[in-house]
PDB file of C-alpha atoms in Angstrom:
ATOM      1  CA  UNK A   1     338.209 -53.619 158.074  1.00  0.00           C
ATOM      2  CA  UNK A   2     337.985 -50.150 156.227  1.00  0.00           C
ATOM      3  CA  UNK A   3     335.546 -51.740 153.406  1.00  0.00           C
ATOM      4  CA  UNK A   4     333.286 -53.195 155.728  1.00  0.00           C
ATOM      5  CA  UNK A   5     330.148 -51.768 156.762  1.00  0.00           C
ATOM      6  CA  UNK A   6     329.336 -49.787 159.500  1.00  0.00           C
ATOM      7  CA  UNK A   7     327.440 -52.249 160.875  1.00  0.00           C
ATOM      8  CA  UNK A   8     330.441 -54.895 160.717  1.00  0.00           C
ATOM      9  CA  UNK A   9     332.788 -52.822 162.579  1.00  0.00           C
ATOM     10  CA  UNK A  10     330.265 -52.207 165.728  1.00  0.00           C
ATOM     11  CA  UNK A  11     329.301 -55.839 165.438  1.00  0.00           C
ATOM     12  CA  UNK A  12     332.832 -57.036 165.365  1.00  0.00           C
ATOM     13  CA  UNK A  13     334.380 -54.252 167.891  1.00  0.00           C
ATOM     14  CA  UNK A  14     331.469 -55.341 170.734  1.00  0.00           C
ATOM     15  CA  UNK A  15     331.794 -58.819 170.067  1.00  0.00           C
ATOM     16  CA  UNK A  16     335.393 -58.215 170.716  1.00  0.00           C
ATOM     17  CA  UNK A  17     334.623 -56.332 173.688  1.00  0.00           C
ATOM     18  CA  UNK A  18     332.199 -58.736 174.981  1.00  0.00           C
ATOM     19  CA  UNK A  19     334.523 -61.550 174.800  1.00  0.00           C
ATOM     20  CA  UNK A  20     337.241 -59.938 176.815  1.00  0.00           C
ATOM     21  CA  UNK A  21     334.652 -58.909 179.548  1.00  0.00           C
ATOM     22  CA  UNK A  22     333.359 -62.397 179.622  1.00  0.00           C
ATOM     23  CA  UNK A  23     336.950 -63.643 180.093  1.00  0.00           C
ATOM     24  CA  UNK A  24     337.828 -61.295 182.806  1.00  0.00           C
ATOM     25  CA  UNK A  25     334.452 -62.413 184.645  1.00  0.00           C
ATOM     26  CA  UNK A  26     334.706 -65.909 184.408  1.00  0.00           C
ATOM     27  CA  UNK A  27     337.871 -65.188 186.627  1.00  0.00           C
ATOM     28  CA  UNK A  28     335.226 -64.855 189.252  1.00  0.00           C
ATOM     29  CA  UNK A  29     333.036 -67.357 188.103  1.00  0.00           C
ATOM     30  CA  UNK A  30     330.787 -64.161 186.691  1.00  0.00           C
ATOM     31  CA  UNK A  31     329.603 -63.249 183.337  1.00  0.00           C
ATOM     32  CA  UNK A  32     329.426 -59.858 181.740  1.00  0.00           C
ATOM     33  CA  UNK A  33     325.950 -59.324 181.860  1.00  0.00           C
ATOM     34  CA  UNK A  34     326.150 -60.182 185.837  1.00  0.00           C
ATOM     35  CA  UNK A  35     328.912 -57.402 185.780  1.00  0.00           C
ATOM     36  CA  UNK A  36     326.761 -54.787 183.789  1.00  0.00           C
ATOM     37  CA  UNK A  37     323.948 -55.826 186.388  1.00  0.00           C
ATOM     38  CA  UNK A  38     325.930 -55.217 189.320  1.00  0.00           C
ATOM     39  CA  UNK A  39     327.155 -51.877 188.081  1.00  0.00           C
ATOM     40  CA  UNK A  40     323.861 -50.819 187.391  1.00  0.00           C
ATOM     41  CA  UNK A  41     322.511 -51.591 190.684  1.00  0.00           C
ATOM     42  CA  UNK A  42     322.642 -48.556 193.290  1.00  0.00           C
ATOM     43  CA  UNK A  43     325.082 -49.657 196.139  1.00  0.00           C
ATOM     44  CA  UNK A  44     323.298 -47.396 198.763  1.00  0.00           C
ATOM     45  CA  UNK A  45     319.460 -47.422 197.624  1.00  0.00           C
ATOM     46  CA  UNK A  46     319.053 -50.585 195.834  1.00  0.00           C
ATOM     47  CA  UNK A  47     317.513 -50.289 192.378  1.00  0.00           C
ATOM     48  CA  UNK A  48     313.837 -51.041 191.342  1.00  0.00           C
ATOM     49  CA  UNK A  49     313.647 -54.037 189.230  1.00  0.00           C
ATOM     50  CA  UNK A  50     311.377 -52.468 186.859  1.00  0.00           C
ATOM     51  CA  UNK A  51     314.067 -49.662 186.152  1.00  0.00           C
ATOM     52  CA  UNK A  52     316.961 -52.509 185.622  1.00  0.00           C
ATOM     53  CA  UNK A  53     315.816 -53.822 182.221  1.00  0.00           C
ATOM     54  CA  UNK A  54     315.548 -50.111 180.618  1.00  0.00           C
ATOM     55  CA  UNK A  55     318.903 -49.062 182.443  1.00  0.00           C
ATOM     56  CA  UNK A  56     320.474 -52.220 180.512  1.00  0.00           C
ATOM     57  CA  UNK A  57     318.750 -52.553 177.291  1.00  0.00           C
ATOM     58  CA  UNK A  58     317.459 -56.317 178.533  1.00  0.00           C
ATOM     59  CA  UNK A  59     314.487 -57.805 177.893  1.00  0.00           C
ATOM     60  CA  UNK A  60     312.386 -58.439 180.900  1.00  0.00           C
ATOM     61  CA  UNK A  61     312.586 -62.305 180.317  1.00  0.00           C
ATOM     62  CA  UNK A  62     316.740 -62.165 180.275  1.00  0.00           C
ATOM     63  CA  UNK A  63     316.671 -59.776 183.122  1.00  0.00           C
ATOM     64  CA  UNK A  64     314.388 -61.973 185.225  1.00  0.00           C
ATOM     65  CA  UNK A  65     317.196 -65.008 184.515  1.00  0.00           C
ATOM     66  CA  UNK A  66     319.899 -62.920 185.376  1.00  0.00           C
ATOM     67  CA  UNK A  67     318.364 -61.547 188.498  1.00  0.00           C
ATOM     68  CA  UNK A  68     317.467 -65.108 189.273  1.00  0.00           C
ATOM     69  CA  UNK A  69     320.890 -66.713 189.006  1.00  0.00           C
ATOM     70  CA  UNK A  70     322.597 -63.303 191.098  1.00  0.00           C
ATOM     71  CA  UNK A  71     320.348 -63.713 193.580  1.00  0.00           C
ATOM     72  CA  UNK A  72     321.159 -67.736 193.786  1.00  0.00           C
ATOM     73  CA  UNK A  73     324.630 -67.156 193.745  1.00  0.00           C
ATOM     74  CA  UNK A  74     324.473 -64.187 196.834  1.00  0.00           C
ATOM     75  CA  UNK A  75     324.857 -61.218 194.886  1.00  0.00           C
ATOM     76  CA  UNK A  76     321.675 -59.521 195.466  1.00  0.00           C
ATOM     77  CA  UNK A  77     318.610 -59.592 197.483  1.00  0.00           C
ATOM     78  CA  UNK A  78     315.073 -58.524 196.580  1.00  0.00           C
ATOM     79  CA  UNK A  79     313.145 -56.109 199.409  1.00  0.00           C
ATOM     80  CA  UNK A  80     309.831 -54.838 199.377  1.00  0.00           C
ATOM     81  CA  UNK A  81     310.087 -51.050 198.284  1.00  0.00           C
ATOM     82  CA  UNK A  82     309.082 -49.080 201.407  1.00  0.00           C
ATOM     83  CA  UNK A  83     307.574 -46.507 199.364  1.00  0.00           C
ATOM     84  CA  UNK A  84     305.700 -48.727 197.254  1.00  0.00           C
ATOM     85  CA  UNK A  85     304.577 -52.150 198.398  1.00  0.00           C
ATOM     86  CA  UNK A  86     303.948 -53.687 194.888  1.00  0.00           C
ATOM     87  CA  UNK A  87     307.453 -53.167 193.719  1.00  0.00           C
ATOM     88  CA  UNK A  88     310.556 -54.846 194.992  1.00  0.00           C
ATOM     89  CA  UNK A  89     313.833 -53.064 195.053  1.00  0.00           C
ATOM     90  CA  UNK A  90     316.819 -55.075 194.328  1.00  0.00           C
ATOM     91  CA  UNK A  91     320.025 -54.296 196.777  1.00  0.00           C
ATOM     92  CA  UNK A  92     323.649 -55.573 196.892  1.00  0.00           C
ATOM     93  CA  UNK A  93     324.627 -58.003 199.132  1.00  0.00           C
ATOM     94  CA  UNK A  94     328.240 -57.862 200.828  1.00  0.00           C
ATOM     95  CA  UNK A  95     329.577 -60.127 198.175  1.00  0.00           C
ATOM     96  CA  UNK A  96     327.392 -58.248 195.482  1.00  0.00           C
ATOM     97  CA  UNK A  97     329.209 -55.394 196.524  1.00  0.00           C
ATOM     98  CA  UNK A  98     332.548 -57.031 196.189  1.00  0.00           C
ATOM     99  CA  UNK A  99     331.987 -58.033 192.721  1.00  0.00           C
ATOM    100  CA  UNK A 100     330.451 -54.740 191.924  1.00  0.00           C
ATOM    101  CA  UNK A 101     333.816 -53.506 192.663  1.00  0.00           C
ATOM    102  CA  UNK A 102     335.638 -55.898 190.604  1.00  0.00           C
ATOM    103  CA  UNK A 103     333.259 -55.356 187.569  1.00  0.00           C
ATOM    104  CA  UNK A 104     333.860 -51.603 187.767  1.00  0.00           C
ATOM    105  CA  UNK A 105     337.452 -52.287 187.740  1.00  0.00           C
ATOM    106  CA  UNK A 106     337.855 -54.136 184.764  1.00  0.00           C
ATOM    107  CA  UNK A 107     335.337 -51.667 183.022  1.00  0.00           C
ATOM    108  CA  UNK A 108     337.777 -48.674 184.056  1.00  0.00           C
ATOM    109  CA  UNK A 109     340.830 -50.472 183.208  1.00  0.00           C
ATOM    110  CA  UNK A 110     339.176 -51.182 179.834  1.00  0.00           C
ATOM    111  CA  UNK A 111     338.521 -47.521 179.405  1.00  0.00           C
ATOM    112  CA  UNK A 112     342.011 -46.188 180.891  1.00  0.00           C
ATOM    113  CA  UNK A 113     344.042 -48.550 178.131  1.00  0.00           C
ATOM    114  CA  UNK A 114     341.970 -47.411 175.334  1.00  0.00           C
ATOM    115  CA  UNK A 115     342.611 -43.611 176.122  1.00  0.00           C
ATOM    116  CA  UNK A 116     346.320 -44.632 176.974  1.00  0.00           C
ATOM    117  CA  UNK A 117     346.639 -45.974 173.762  1.00  0.00           C
ATOM    118  CA  UNK A 118     344.357 -43.447 171.521  1.00  0.00           C
ATOM    119  CA  UNK A 119     344.647 -39.742 171.150  1.00  0.00           C
ATOM    120  CA  UNK A 120     342.019 -37.657 172.603  1.00  0.00           C
ATOM    121  CA  UNK A 121     340.960 -36.018 169.731  1.00  0.00           C
ATOM    122  CA  UNK A 122     339.875 -39.350 168.246  1.00  0.00           C
ATOM    123  CA  UNK A 123     338.666 -40.629 171.273  1.00  0.00           C
ATOM    124  CA  UNK A 124     336.591 -37.541 171.192  1.00  0.00           C
ATOM    125  CA  UNK A 125     335.636 -38.197 167.386  1.00  0.00           C
ATOM    126  CA  UNK A 126     334.727 -41.463 168.298  1.00  0.00           C
ATOM    127  CA  UNK A 127     332.665 -40.585 170.909  1.00  0.00           C
ATOM    128  CA  UNK A 128     330.622 -37.942 168.723  1.00  0.00           C
ATOM    129  CA  UNK A 129     330.272 -40.477 165.916  1.00  0.00           C
ATOM    130  CA  UNK A 130     329.272 -43.222 168.138  1.00  0.00           C
ATOM    131  CA  UNK A 131     326.562 -40.457 170.033  1.00  0.00           C
ATOM    132  CA  UNK A 132     325.426 -39.362 166.729  1.00  0.00           C
ATOM    133  CA  UNK A 133     325.202 -43.260 165.538  1.00  0.00           C
ATOM    134  CA  UNK A 134     322.780 -44.163 168.439  1.00  0.00           C
ATOM    135  CA  UNK A 135     320.830 -40.687 167.836  1.00  0.00           C
ATOM    136  CA  UNK A 136     319.991 -41.569 163.889  1.00  0.00           C
ATOM    137  CA  UNK A 137     319.020 -45.016 165.067  1.00  0.00           C
ATOM    138  CA  UNK A 138     316.656 -43.890 168.156  1.00  0.00           C
ATOM    139  CA  UNK A 139     315.123 -41.408 165.923  1.00  0.00           C
ATOM    140  CA  UNK A 140     313.982 -44.376 163.633  1.00  0.00           C
ATOM    141  CA  UNK A 141     315.178 -41.942 160.686  1.00  0.00           C
ATOM    142  CA  UNK A 142     316.900 -44.991 159.114  1.00  0.00           C
ATOM    143  CA  UNK A 143     313.816 -47.225 157.843  1.00  0.00           C
ATOM    144  CA  UNK A 144     311.126 -44.414 158.172  1.00  0.00           C
ATOM    145  CA  UNK A 145     312.701 -42.873 155.137  1.00  0.00           C
ATOM    146  CA  UNK A 146     313.586 -46.232 153.270  1.00  0.00           C
ATOM    147  CA  UNK A 147     309.782 -47.195 153.300  1.00  0.00           C
ATOM    148  CA  UNK A 148     309.284 -43.793 151.947  1.00  0.00           C
ATOM    149  CA  UNK A 149     311.426 -44.173 149.021  1.00  0.00           C
ATOM    150  CA  UNK A 150     309.950 -47.411 148.485  1.00  0.00           C
ATOM    151  CA  UNK A 151     306.752 -46.180 148.129  1.00  0.00           C
ATOM    152  CA  UNK A 152     307.768 -43.342 145.291  1.00  0.00           C
TER     153      UNK A 152
END
């Protein structure tokens, strides 16, 4: 993979990780996106439905489908927000709490195995590079510069 683009390596790696997570989730009749949602919901106080999308990086329509499916499976329940009657808090059911713990264990196992297989210095470098790539993308520097170059 040495002569591949950074984009290709990021996508191929994420696709492998995503496939692995979905395989593990399927053991419990779940999906990776459901597991990620469970982990993103505050187990004590619940989470406003409007805060989940940005927290998970999901579009509202995809999140809405995921939450509806989770509600149908008995993982979550929607309750009115006592501080704001217009909004809804998403709370985990007992089954949702159980599945949240399973999802967390899958993520922690992956994290631990990777850390056991790769030297700490390389992990640190990887994290620095990943954060920097994210910063570059979020700063909109990539295509702003390109469009300026095209104008010259």
